[in-house]
Amino acid sequence: MPRAFLVVMDSVGIGGAPDASGFFNGDLPDLGANTLAHIAQACAAGRAEEGRSGPLHLPTLDRLGLGAAMRLASSVPFPGLTAVPEGLWGCAAEVSPGKDTPSGHWELAGVPVPWDWCFFPDTLPAFPTDLADHVARAAGSTGILGNCHASGTEIIARLGAQHMQTGQPICYTSADSVFQIAAHEESFGLERLLDLCRAVAPRLHEMKVGRVIARPFVGNPQEGFSRTANRRDFAIPPPAPVLTNWVQDAGRRVHAIGKIGDIFSMSGIDTLSKGPDAALMQQLAAGIDDAEGGSLTFANFVEFDSLYGHRRDISGYARALEWFDAELGKLLPRLRPTDMLVLTADHGNDPSWPGTDHTREQVPVLVAGCGTGCIGQRGFVDVAASIAAHLGVTAQGPGKSFL
């Protein structure tokens, strides 16, 4: 029985979004941003030598059609990646009015976002007074700390001691549609933090803020603070049934790996595996070996984005790509004859671009197990329609299968 594996390489864009001029990092439009091409250029020029060396080396992805997809999406020159494709290949553009994680994943799963997300201004304070008061009351505190745009590691270093003294939660945001709450796992309490996020999420979701994120940390002022792995996202649910629901409603199993459970609020998901990308790769390998016939395995590898894209670390991003490519090369021979594996991305995050926000780009669509050839320039929603067609379940969204 056919199985499907949908693997999102978070932020691995290939430029050429037709509406990039309408999306910005600060005052700079994303026109010309190209995550993969600019990484490849930096590698070839010797500007990405930390922990690796030389031209960008992605033989597995290139054989699946990555270089061909990049040429289809954009005229930005890039060195290397010249293999003759051995899979189905193409690129896809997003129509949702955002370049964030939920928008990209929902649309890949068949449902474009029908509204504009709420973003908080980069001002002091960032949040409306009534919202800040609401969060403070829910926390049982006299106020909140932060109330600004910030890096998560920077703000806990700056305000962690004050948080422990006052019991006030640290609240901050970013260029994404998010409201993040950081609190000490011991002095504030992990369950109390999760309860707080759960309590304020409905108010923020009504405002069309995409995610309320719990950011627990440990440590002390003398030795420093560090975030833990107990992050939890409280995401606004998709506005209509998505691919996970289509598959589950057809009586099939759906396995989520990485952020997928948070992004879809566990809707249509039977099992969830979380952890760093290295552990997630092991879970994907286990799924390829053991997942049931007719099942969908939906995975997100986030560290391209979280560790390297936002931090504008070109060498780190290149290292992560080369690691992923090598691991993928070990998995492809283990696919069954009737399996379909789709590799794509949810947006761009060009590490050479000014600012720290995502970049509006097209994404690659590379398919193993379904023949060879060019599928052309598609919409994100066509990914969901094609997986549904492969699995023999009814697609409910606007996408069209490329199979």
mmCIF file with all atom_site columns, C-alpha atoms in Angstrom, residues 311-391:
data_model
loop_
_atom_site.group_PDB
_atom_site.id
_atom_site.type_symbol
_atom_site.label_atom_id
_atom_site.label_alt_id
_atom_site.label_comp_id
_atom_site.label_asym_id
_atom_site.label_entity_id
_atom_site.label_seq_id
_atom_site.pdbx_PDB_ins_code
_atom_site.Cartn_x
_atom_site.Cartn_y
_atom_site.Cartn_z
_atom_site.occupancy
_atom_site.B_iso_or_equiv
_atom_site.pdbx_formal_charge
_atom_site.auth_seq_id
_atom_site.auth_comp_id
_atom_site.auth_asym_id
_atom_site.auth_atom_id
_atom_site.pdbx_PDB_model_num
ATOM 1  C CA . ARG A 1 311 ? 21.343 34.317 13.018  1.00 0.00 ? 311 ARG A CA 1
ATOM 2  C CA . ARG A 1 312 ? 22.684 35.054 9.519   1.00 0.00 ? 312 ARG A CA 1
ATOM 3  C CA . ASP A 1 313 ? 25.257 32.273 9.839   1.00 0.00 ? 313 ASP A CA 1
ATOM 4  C CA . ILE A 1 314 ? 26.175 31.269 6.284   1.00 0.00 ? 314 ILE A CA 1
ATOM 5  C CA . SER A 1 315 ? 28.797 28.685 7.280   1.00 0.00 ? 315 SER A CA 1
ATOM 6  C CA . GLY A 1 316 ? 26.444 27.060 9.767   1.00 0.00 ? 316 GLY A CA 1
ATOM 7  C CA . TYR A 1 317 ? 23.628 26.938 7.233   1.00 0.00 ? 317 TYR A CA 1
ATOM 8  C CA . ALA A 1 318 ? 25.961 25.323 4.674   1.00 0.00 ? 318 ALA A CA 1
ATOM 9  C CA . ARG A 1 319 ? 27.127 22.744 7.245   1.00 0.00 ? 319 ARG A CA 1
ATOM 10 C CA . ALA A 1 320 ? 23.518 21.879 8.061   1.00 0.00 ? 320 ALA A CA 1
ATOM 11 C CA . LEU A 1 321 ? 22.643 21.468 4.391   1.00 0.00 ? 321 LEU A CA 1
ATOM 12 C CA . GLU A 1 322 ? 25.601 19.173 3.765   1.00 0.00 ? 322 GLU A CA 1
ATOM 13 C CA . TRP A 1 323 ? 24.780 17.088 6.848   1.00 0.00 ? 323 TRP A CA 1
ATOM 14 C CA . PHE A 1 324 ? 21.162 16.786 5.760   1.00 0.00 ? 324 PHE A CA 1
ATOM 15 C CA . ASP A 1 325 ? 22.169 15.802 2.226   1.00 0.00 ? 325 ASP A CA 1
ATOM 16 C CA . ALA A 1 326 ? 24.479 13.058 3.478   1.00 0.00 ? 326 ALA A CA 1
ATOM 17 C CA . GLU A 1 327 ? 21.814 11.658 5.818   1.00 0.00 ? 327 GLU A CA 1
ATOM 18 C CA . LEU A 1 328 ? 19.186 11.795 3.079   1.00 0.00 ? 328 LEU A CA 1
ATOM 19 C CA . GLY A 1 329 ? 21.484 9.785  0.831   1.00 0.00 ? 329 GLY A CA 1
ATOM 20 C CA . LYS A 1 330 ? 21.382 6.963  3.402   1.00 0.00 ? 330 LYS A CA 1
ATOM 21 C CA . LEU A 1 331 ? 17.575 6.980  3.560   1.00 0.00 ? 331 LEU A CA 1
ATOM 22 C CA . LEU A 1 332 ? 16.534 7.018  -0.082  1.00 0.00 ? 332 LEU A CA 1
ATOM 23 C CA . PRO A 1 333 ? 17.646 3.421  -0.793  1.00 0.00 ? 333 PRO A CA 1
ATOM 24 C CA . ARG A 1 334 ? 15.402 2.260  2.073   1.00 0.00 ? 334 ARG A CA 1
ATOM 25 C CA . LEU A 1 335 ? 12.191 3.563  0.482   1.00 0.00 ? 335 LEU A CA 1
ATOM 26 C CA . ARG A 1 336 ? 9.720  0.919  -0.650  1.00 0.00 ? 336 ARG A CA 1
ATOM 27 C CA . PRO A 1 337 ? 8.778  0.660  -4.343  1.00 0.00 ? 337 PRO A CA 1
ATOM 28 C CA . THR A 1 338 ? 5.384  2.343  -3.781  1.00 0.00 ? 338 THR A CA 1
ATOM 29 C CA . ASP A 1 339 ? 6.647  5.114  -1.464  1.00 0.00 ? 339 ASP A CA 1
ATOM 30 C CA . MET A 1 340 ? 6.600  8.830  -2.267  1.00 0.00 ? 340 MET A CA 1
ATOM 31 C CA . LEU A 1 341 ? 9.037  11.194 -0.532  1.00 0.00 ? 341 LEU A CA 1
ATOM 32 C CA . VAL A 1 342 ? 8.576  14.944 -1.071  1.00 0.00 ? 342 VAL A CA 1
ATOM 33 C CA . LEU A 1 343 ? 11.263 17.442 -0.047  1.00 0.00 ? 343 LEU A CA 1
ATOM 34 C CA . THR A 1 344 ? 10.271 21.096 0.080   1.00 0.00 ? 344 THR A CA 1
ATOM 35 C CA . ALA A 1 345 ? 10.408 24.228 2.286   1.00 0.00 ? 345 ALA A CA 1
ATOM 36 C CA . ASP A 1 346 ? 7.978  26.654 3.893   1.00 0.00 ? 346 ASP A CA 1
ATOM 37 C CA . HIS A 1 347 ? 9.682  30.010 3.136   1.00 0.00 ? 347 HIS A CA 1
ATOM 38 C CA . GLY A 1 348 ? 13.191 31.418 2.785   1.00 0.00 ? 348 GLY A CA 1
ATOM 39 C CA . ASN A 1 349 ? 15.625 32.809 5.347   1.00 0.00 ? 349 ASN A CA 1
ATOM 40 C CA . ASP A 1 350 ? 18.561 34.111 3.349   1.00 0.00 ? 350 ASP A CA 1
ATOM 41 C CA . PRO A 1 351 ? 21.541 34.251 5.755   1.00 0.00 ? 351 PRO A CA 1
ATOM 42 C CA . SER A 1 352 ? 23.234 36.839 3.521   1.00 0.00 ? 352 SER A CA 1
ATOM 43 C CA . TRP A 1 353 ? 20.256 39.220 3.665   1.00 0.00 ? 353 TRP A CA 1
ATOM 44 C CA . PRO A 1 354 ? 20.116 42.291 5.937   1.00 0.00 ? 354 PRO A CA 1
ATOM 45 C CA . GLY A 1 355 ? 17.891 41.897 8.969   1.00 0.00 ? 355 GLY A CA 1
ATOM 46 C CA . THR A 1 356 ? 16.900 38.720 10.789  1.00 0.00 ? 356 THR A CA 1
ATOM 47 C CA . ASP A 1 357 ? 13.462 37.933 9.356   1.00 0.00 ? 357 ASP A CA 1
ATOM 48 C CA . HIS A 1 358 ? 12.371 35.238 6.911   1.00 0.00 ? 358 HIS A CA 1
ATOM 49 C CA . THR A 1 359 ? 12.592 36.089 3.213   1.00 0.00 ? 359 THR A CA 1
ATOM 50 C CA . ARG A 1 360 ? 9.769  35.678 0.689   1.00 0.00 ? 360 ARG A CA 1
ATOM 51 C CA . GLU A 1 361 ? 10.984 33.063 -1.813  1.00 0.00 ? 361 GLU A CA 1
ATOM 52 C CA . GLN A 1 362 ? 9.857  30.170 -3.919  1.00 0.00 ? 362 GLN A CA 1
ATOM 53 C CA . VAL A 1 363 ? 10.770 26.744 -2.588  1.00 0.00 ? 363 VAL A CA 1
ATOM 54 C CA . PRO A 1 364 ? 12.035 23.544 -4.221  1.00 0.00 ? 364 PRO A CA 1
ATOM 55 C CA . VAL A 1 365 ? 9.692  20.600 -4.719  1.00 0.00 ? 365 VAL A CA 1
ATOM 56 C CA . LEU A 1 366 ? 11.723 17.394 -5.123  1.00 0.00 ? 366 LEU A CA 1
ATOM 57 C CA . VAL A 1 367 ? 10.006 14.010 -5.309  1.00 0.00 ? 367 VAL A CA 1
ATOM 58 C CA . ALA A 1 368 ? 11.562 10.570 -4.977  1.00 0.00 ? 368 ALA A CA 1
ATOM 59 C CA . GLY A 1 369 ? 9.657  7.427  -5.899  1.00 0.00 ? 369 GLY A CA 1
ATOM 60 C CA . CYS A 1 370 ? 7.323  8.839  -8.555  1.00 0.00 ? 370 CYS A CA 1
ATOM 61 C CA . GLY A 1 371 ? 9.431  8.867  -11.709 1.00 0.00 ? 371 GLY A CA 1
ATOM 62 C CA . THR A 1 372 ? 11.436 11.678 -13.261 1.00 0.00 ? 372 THR A CA 1
ATOM 63 C CA . GLY A 1 373 ? 10.716 14.950 -14.996 1.00 0.00 ? 373 GLY A CA 1
ATOM 64 C CA . CYS A 1 374 ? 9.888  18.604 -14.496 1.00 0.00 ? 374 CYS A CA 1
ATOM 65 C CA . ILE A 1 375 ? 6.606  19.448 -12.759 1.00 0.00 ? 375 ILE A CA 1
ATOM 66 C CA . GLY A 1 376 ? 7.059  23.168 -13.472 1.00 0.00 ? 376 GLY A CA 1
ATOM 67 C CA . GLN A 1 377 ? 6.201  26.113 -11.266 1.00 0.00 ? 377 GLN A CA 1
ATOM 68 C CA . ARG A 1 378 ? 3.469  25.117 -8.873  1.00 0.00 ? 378 ARG A CA 1
ATOM 69 C CA . GLY A 1 379 ? 1.551  26.407 -5.884  1.00 0.00 ? 379 GLY A CA 1
ATOM 70 C CA . PHE A 1 380 ? 2.271  25.238 -2.349  1.00 0.00 ? 380 PHE A CA 1
ATOM 71 C CA . VAL A 1 381 ? -1.224 23.702 -2.251  1.00 0.00 ? 381 VAL A CA 1
ATOM 72 C CA . ASP A 1 382 ? -0.308 21.336 -5.099  1.00 0.00 ? 382 ASP A CA 1
ATOM 73 C CA . VAL A 1 383 ? 1.987  19.452 -2.712  1.00 0.00 ? 383 VAL A CA 1
ATOM 74 C CA . ALA A 1 384 ? -0.967 18.377 -0.563  1.00 0.00 ? 384 ALA A CA 1
ATOM 75 C CA . ALA A 1 385 ? -3.089 17.496 -3.586  1.00 0.00 ? 385 ALA A CA 1
ATOM 76 C CA . SER A 1 386 ? -0.311 15.326 -5.007  1.00 0.00 ? 386 SER A CA 1
ATOM 77 C CA . ILE A 1 387 ? 0.278  13.453 -1.757  1.00 0.00 ? 387 ILE A CA 1
ATOM 78 C CA . ALA A 1 388 ? -3.464 12.848 -1.424  1.00 0.00 ? 388 ALA A CA 1
ATOM 79 C CA . ALA A 1 389 ? -3.534 11.489 -4.968  1.00 0.00 ? 389 ALA A CA 1
ATOM 80 C CA . HIS A 1 390 ? -0.616 9.177  -4.243  1.00 0.00 ? 390 HIS A CA 1
ATOM 81 C CA . LEU A 1 391 ? -2.282 7.839  -1.102  1.00 0.00 ? 391 LEU A CA 1
#
